[in-house]
Amino acid sequence: MEVRYRQADGVFAETSWDLLVSDEVGAGLPVREFRWYKGRRHYSGWYHAVTGDRLVAYESRLELARILLADFAQDVVGIAAQPFQVCGDDGVRIRRHVPDLLLRHADGLVTVVDVKAPYRVDVPEVVAQFDWMRRLCSLRGWAFEVWSGASPVLVENVRFLAGYRRPERVAVHLSAEVLEAARVQASVGGIERALAARHPADLVRPALLHLVWSGALSADLSRPLSAQTPVRPAGGEAREG
């Protein structure tokens, strides 16, 4: 199995599947360029992930949603888009494939992700392609994930929280006070009311939402975020950023 990827300096490299170094691939650039043209149906762009403090490319809103969830996940320490192209014989034909994402986890696990719209996941050719990738990943001890969406409420909540992901954009000096209030108050609105005499809500709420994003506060994301959303200290330290 031959693999082609693009290093962080933009130079392409080739190696075999068994010698592929996930950290090097994870730090690299997308192996393929975006195709821009008038009338393009897909929504493409770049997302600035807090994880790794880097730009991550996406070629659809569905891919962006998966990237947002990865950036929000506390155990993900690296996100790479279109990380490599693998080429080889699956026993029937020669296949070439570029997966959508490569995620590196804090415990050393690597997850290769293919994002596919729900109506396409059962297409025979797609199934065969993914079965091949799953077998290849198992040879490396990696996980393989086919992702076609999550709860719309969860995705929209995480998309909203992502607006508060960058510490330089919020009043992080209020973090200690927000966390202290969260030990007594059980909701977003309760924390804001507890701190209203000292700080305006337009400073407290962004600081609070940043703490939810960073993992210092735990919130119920199964329902739309509001002043009534239950929050509580997560019991651990927040990740930086």
Short mmCIF file of C-alpha atoms in Angstrom, two decimals:
data_model
loop_
_atom_site.label_atom_id
_atom_site.label_comp_id
_atom_site.label_asym_id
_atom_site.label_seq_id
_atom_site.Cartn_x
_atom_site.Cartn_y
_atom_site.Cartn_z
CA MET A 1 0.00 0.00 0.00
CA GLU A 2 1.47 3.33 -1.08
CA VAL A 3 0.66 6.58 0.71
CA ARG A 4 1.14 10.14 -0.47
CA TYR A 5 0.84 13.09 1.90
CA ARG A 6 1.84 16.73 2.14
CA GLN A 7 4.25 17.84 4.82
CA ALA A 8 3.84 21.01 6.90
CA ASP A 9 6.21 22.85 4.52
CA GLY A 10 4.02 21.97 1.54
CA VAL A 11 6.39 19.36 0.11
CA PHE A 12 4.77 16.07 -0.93
CA ALA A 13 6.15 12.84 0.51
CA GLU A 14 5.52 9.17 -0.24
CA THR A 15 5.86 6.11 1.94
CA SER A 16 4.26 2.72 2.57
CA TRP A 17 1.17 2.24 4.72
CA ASP A 18 3.06 0.38 7.43
CA LEU A 19 5.67 3.15 7.74
CA LEU A 20 3.27 6.09 7.74
CA VAL A 21 3.90 8.32 10.79
CA SER A 22 0.61 9.67 12.10
CA ASP A 23 2.18 12.65 13.89
CA GLU A 24 3.87 13.83 10.70
CA VAL A 25 0.72 13.38 8.64
CA GLY A 26 -1.34 15.06 11.35
CA ALA A 27 0.88 18.13 11.23
CA GLY A 28 0.81 18.35 7.44
CA LEU A 29 -1.32 20.15 4.88
CA PRO A 30 -4.26 18.73 2.89
CA VAL A 31 -2.97 16.31 0.27
CA ARG A 32 -5.27 17.75 -2.38
CA GLU A 33 -6.07 21.31 -3.36
CA PHE A 34 -9.52 22.85 -3.23
CA ARG A 35 -11.31 23.08 -6.55
CA TRP A 36 -12.93 26.49 -6.89
CA TYR A 37 -15.31 27.25 -9.72
CA LYS A 38 -18.46 29.22 -10.39
CA GLY A 39 -21.63 27.33 -9.48
CA ARG A 40 -19.87 24.97 -7.08
CA ARG A 41 -22.53 23.15 -5.05
CA HIS A 42 -20.37 22.30 -2.04
CA TYR A 43 -19.62 24.73 0.77
CA SER A 44 -15.85 24.82 1.30
CA GLY A 45 -13.59 26.83 3.54
CA TRP A 46 -11.15 26.89 6.44
CA TYR A 47 -11.93 26.58 10.15
CA HIS A 48 -9.45 27.88 12.74
CA ALA A 49 -9.36 25.07 15.28
CA VAL A 50 -8.29 25.66 18.86
CA THR A 51 -6.97 22.10 18.80
CA GLY A 52 -3.46 22.58 17.50
CA ASP A 53 -4.17 26.28 16.82
CA ARG A 54 -4.34 25.71 13.08
CA LEU A 55 -6.55 26.10 10.03
CA VAL A 56 -8.45 22.96 9.03
CA ALA A 57 -9.96 22.66 5.56
CA TYR A 58 -13.48 21.43 4.91
CA GLU A 59 -15.33 20.73 1.68
CA SER A 60 -18.92 20.67 2.94
CA ARG A 61 -21.04 21.83 5.85
CA LEU A 62 -21.21 18.22 6.99
CA GLU A 63 -17.41 18.05 7.18
CA LEU A 64 -17.37 21.35 9.07
CA ALA A 65 -19.83 19.92 11.60
CA ARG A 66 -17.55 16.93 12.24
CA ILE A 67 -14.54 19.23 12.61
CA LEU A 68 -16.44 21.37 15.14
CA LEU A 69 -17.25 18.29 17.21
CA ALA A 70 -13.62 17.16 17.05
CA ASP A 71 -12.40 20.60 18.12
CA PHE A 72 -14.85 20.51 21.03
CA ALA A 73 -13.89 16.99 22.15
CA GLN A 74 -11.59 17.05 25.16
CA ASP A 75 -9.65 13.94 24.12
CA VAL A 76 -8.74 15.13 20.60
CA VAL A 77 -5.28 16.71 20.41
CA GLY A 78 -4.83 16.89 16.62
CA ILE A 79 -7.07 17.41 13.57
CA ALA A 80 -5.90 17.07 9.96
CA ALA A 81 -8.08 17.35 6.85
CA GLN A 82 -7.55 15.28 3.70
CA PRO A 83 -4.46 13.91 5.46
CA PHE A 84 -3.20 11.44 2.86
CA GLN A 85 -3.99 9.47 -0.27
CA VAL A 86 -3.65 5.71 -0.01
CA CYS A 87 -3.36 3.52 -3.09
CA GLY A 88 -3.30 -0.25 -3.25
CA ASP A 89 -4.86 -3.55 -4.29
CA ASP A 90 -7.92 -4.59 -2.28
CA GLY A 91 -7.86 -8.09 -3.77
CA VAL A 92 -10.22 -7.19 -6.61
CA ARG A 93 -9.05 -3.84 -7.95
CA ILE A 94 -6.64 -1.00 -7.38
CA ARG A 95 -8.15 1.61 -5.09
CA ARG A 96 -7.22 5.20 -4.33
CA HIS A 97 -8.78 7.07 -1.48
CA VAL A 98 -8.34 10.32 0.44
CA PRO A 99 -10.14 10.22 3.81
CA ASP A 100 -11.67 13.41 5.12
CA LEU A 101 -10.05 13.66 8.54
CA LEU A 102 -7.36 12.21 10.74
CA LEU A 103 -7.87 12.71 14.48
CA ARG A 104 -5.15 12.13 17.06
CA HIS A 105 -6.26 11.47 20.63
CA ALA A 106 -4.57 12.16 23.95
CA ASP A 107 -4.22 8.43 24.66
CA GLY A 108 -2.35 7.85 21.39
CA LEU A 109 -5.31 6.48 19.42
CA VAL A 110 -5.65 7.59 15.80
CA THR A 111 -9.07 7.83 14.15
CA VAL A 112 -9.49 8.10 10.38
CA VAL A 113 -12.83 9.69 9.51
CA ASP A 114 -14.83 9.63 6.30
CA VAL A 115 -17.76 12.04 6.20
CA LYS A 116 -20.60 10.99 3.94
CA ALA A 117 -24.17 12.21 3.51
CA PRO A 118 -26.70 9.71 4.92
CA TYR A 119 -28.22 8.95 1.52
CA ARG A 120 -24.83 7.78 0.21
CA VAL A 121 -23.55 5.54 2.99
CA ASP A 122 -25.34 2.47 1.62
CA VAL A 123 -24.19 2.87 -1.99
CA PRO A 124 -22.34 -0.40 -2.83
CA GLU A 125 -19.19 1.33 -4.11
CA VAL A 126 -19.07 3.54 -1.02
CA VAL A 127 -19.55 0.52 1.25
CA ALA A 128 -16.71 -1.32 -0.51
CA GLN A 129 -14.41 1.71 -0.24
CA PHE A 130 -15.07 2.10 3.45
CA ASP A 131 -14.67 -1.61 4.15
CA TRP A 132 -11.25 -1.41 2.51
CA MET A 133 -10.26 1.61 4.62
CA ARG A 134 -11.51 -0.08 7.77
CA ARG A 135 -9.32 -3.11 7.07
CA LEU A 136 -6.30 -0.91 6.41
CA CYS A 137 -6.83 1.04 9.62
CA SER A 138 -7.15 -2.16 11.64
CA LEU A 139 -3.69 -3.20 10.40
CA ARG A 140 -2.28 -0.10 12.10
CA GLY A 141 -4.40 -0.38 15.23
CA TRP A 142 -6.30 2.76 14.20
CA ALA A 143 -10.01 3.38 14.44
CA PHE A 144 -12.09 4.08 11.34
CA GLU A 145 -15.27 6.12 11.48
CA VAL A 146 -17.95 6.77 8.89
CA TRP A 147 -19.76 9.91 10.02
CA SER A 148 -23.02 11.07 8.48
CA GLY A 149 -24.26 13.46 11.13
CA ALA A 150 -25.22 13.85 14.76
CA SER A 151 -28.08 15.35 16.72
CA PRO A 152 -28.89 18.71 15.06
CA VAL A 153 -29.32 20.28 18.50
CA LEU A 154 -25.89 19.08 19.63
CA VAL A 155 -24.22 20.31 16.43
CA GLU A 156 -25.86 23.73 16.63
CA ASN A 157 -24.95 24.07 20.31
CA VAL A 158 -21.31 23.25 19.57
CA ARG A 159 -21.35 25.60 16.57
CA PHE A 160 -22.62 28.36 18.87
CA LEU A 161 -20.06 27.58 21.58
CA ALA A 162 -17.29 27.69 18.97
CA GLY A 163 -17.86 31.43 18.77
CA TYR A 164 -16.40 31.62 22.29
CA ARG A 165 -13.57 29.13 21.82
CA ARG A 166 -10.72 31.64 21.65
CA PRO A 167 -9.65 32.96 25.09
CA GLU A 168 -8.45 36.29 23.71
CA ARG A 169 -12.03 37.06 22.69
CA VAL A 170 -13.58 36.69 26.17
CA ALA A 171 -13.01 38.04 29.69
CA VAL A 172 -11.04 35.05 30.93
CA HIS A 173 -10.10 36.97 34.09
CA LEU A 174 -13.66 36.24 35.24
CA SER A 175 -13.18 32.47 35.01
CA ALA A 176 -12.51 31.92 38.71
CA GLU A 177 -15.61 33.89 39.71
CA VAL A 178 -17.79 32.08 37.18
CA LEU A 179 -16.57 28.69 38.38
CA GLU A 180 -17.15 29.67 42.00
CA ALA A 181 -20.70 30.81 41.21
CA ALA A 182 -21.32 27.55 39.32
CA ARG A 183 -20.74 25.61 42.55
CA VAL A 184 -23.86 27.24 43.96
CA GLN A 185 -25.96 28.20 40.93
CA ALA A 186 -27.35 25.48 38.67
CA SER A 187 -27.97 27.34 35.40
CA VAL A 188 -26.51 29.88 33.00
CA GLY A 189 -28.99 32.50 34.13
CA GLY A 190 -28.38 31.75 37.79
CA ILE A 191 -24.65 32.34 37.41
CA GLU A 192 -25.27 35.60 35.57
CA ARG A 193 -27.62 36.82 38.31
CA ALA A 194 -25.15 35.86 41.01
CA LEU A 195 -22.45 37.99 39.38
CA ALA A 196 -24.70 40.81 38.15
CA ALA A 197 -23.74 43.17 40.96
CA ARG A 198 -20.06 42.94 40.03
CA HIS A 199 -19.97 42.34 36.27
CA PRO A 200 -22.28 42.97 33.30
CA ALA A 201 -23.90 39.94 31.69
CA ASP A 202 -22.25 40.71 28.34
CA LEU A 203 -18.92 39.89 29.99
CA VAL A 204 -20.07 37.03 32.21
CA ARG A 205 -21.91 35.00 29.59
CA PRO A 206 -19.01 34.84 27.05
CA ALA A 207 -16.65 33.83 29.87
CA LEU A 208 -19.12 31.16 30.97
CA LEU A 209 -19.59 29.80 27.46
CA HIS A 210 -15.82 29.66 26.98
CA LEU A 211 -15.60 27.54 30.12
CA VAL A 212 -18.21 25.17 28.67
CA TRP A 213 -16.20 24.95 25.45
CA SER A 214 -12.92 24.35 27.27
CA GLY A 215 -14.41 21.66 29.50
CA ALA A 216 -14.20 23.44 32.86
CA LEU A 217 -18.00 23.59 32.98
CA SER A 218 -20.32 20.80 31.93
CA ALA A 219 -23.64 21.69 30.28
CA ASP A 220 -26.63 19.80 28.95
CA LEU A 221 -26.19 20.12 25.17
CA SER A 222 -29.09 17.84 24.29
CA ARG A 223 -31.37 20.88 24.33
CA PRO A 224 -30.88 24.37 22.86
CA LEU A 225 -28.61 26.53 25.02
CA SER A 226 -30.45 29.19 27.01
CA ALA A 227 -30.43 30.95 30.36
CA GLN A 228 -32.15 27.84 31.77
CA THR A 229 -29.42 25.43 30.59
CA PRO A 230 -28.08 23.43 33.58
CA VAL A 231 -24.33 23.84 34.12
CA ARG A 232 -21.94 22.52 36.74
CA PRO A 233 -18.20 22.35 37.33
CA ALA A 234 -16.78 19.47 35.35
CA GLY A 235 -14.52 18.40 38.20
CA GLY A 236 -11.33 18.76 36.18
CA GLU A 237 -9.07 21.40 34.76
CA ALA A 238 -9.94 23.07 31.48
CA ARG A 239 -7.69 22.58 28.50
CA GLU A 240 -5.80 25.67 27.42
CA GLY A 241 -7.75 27.65 24.84
#
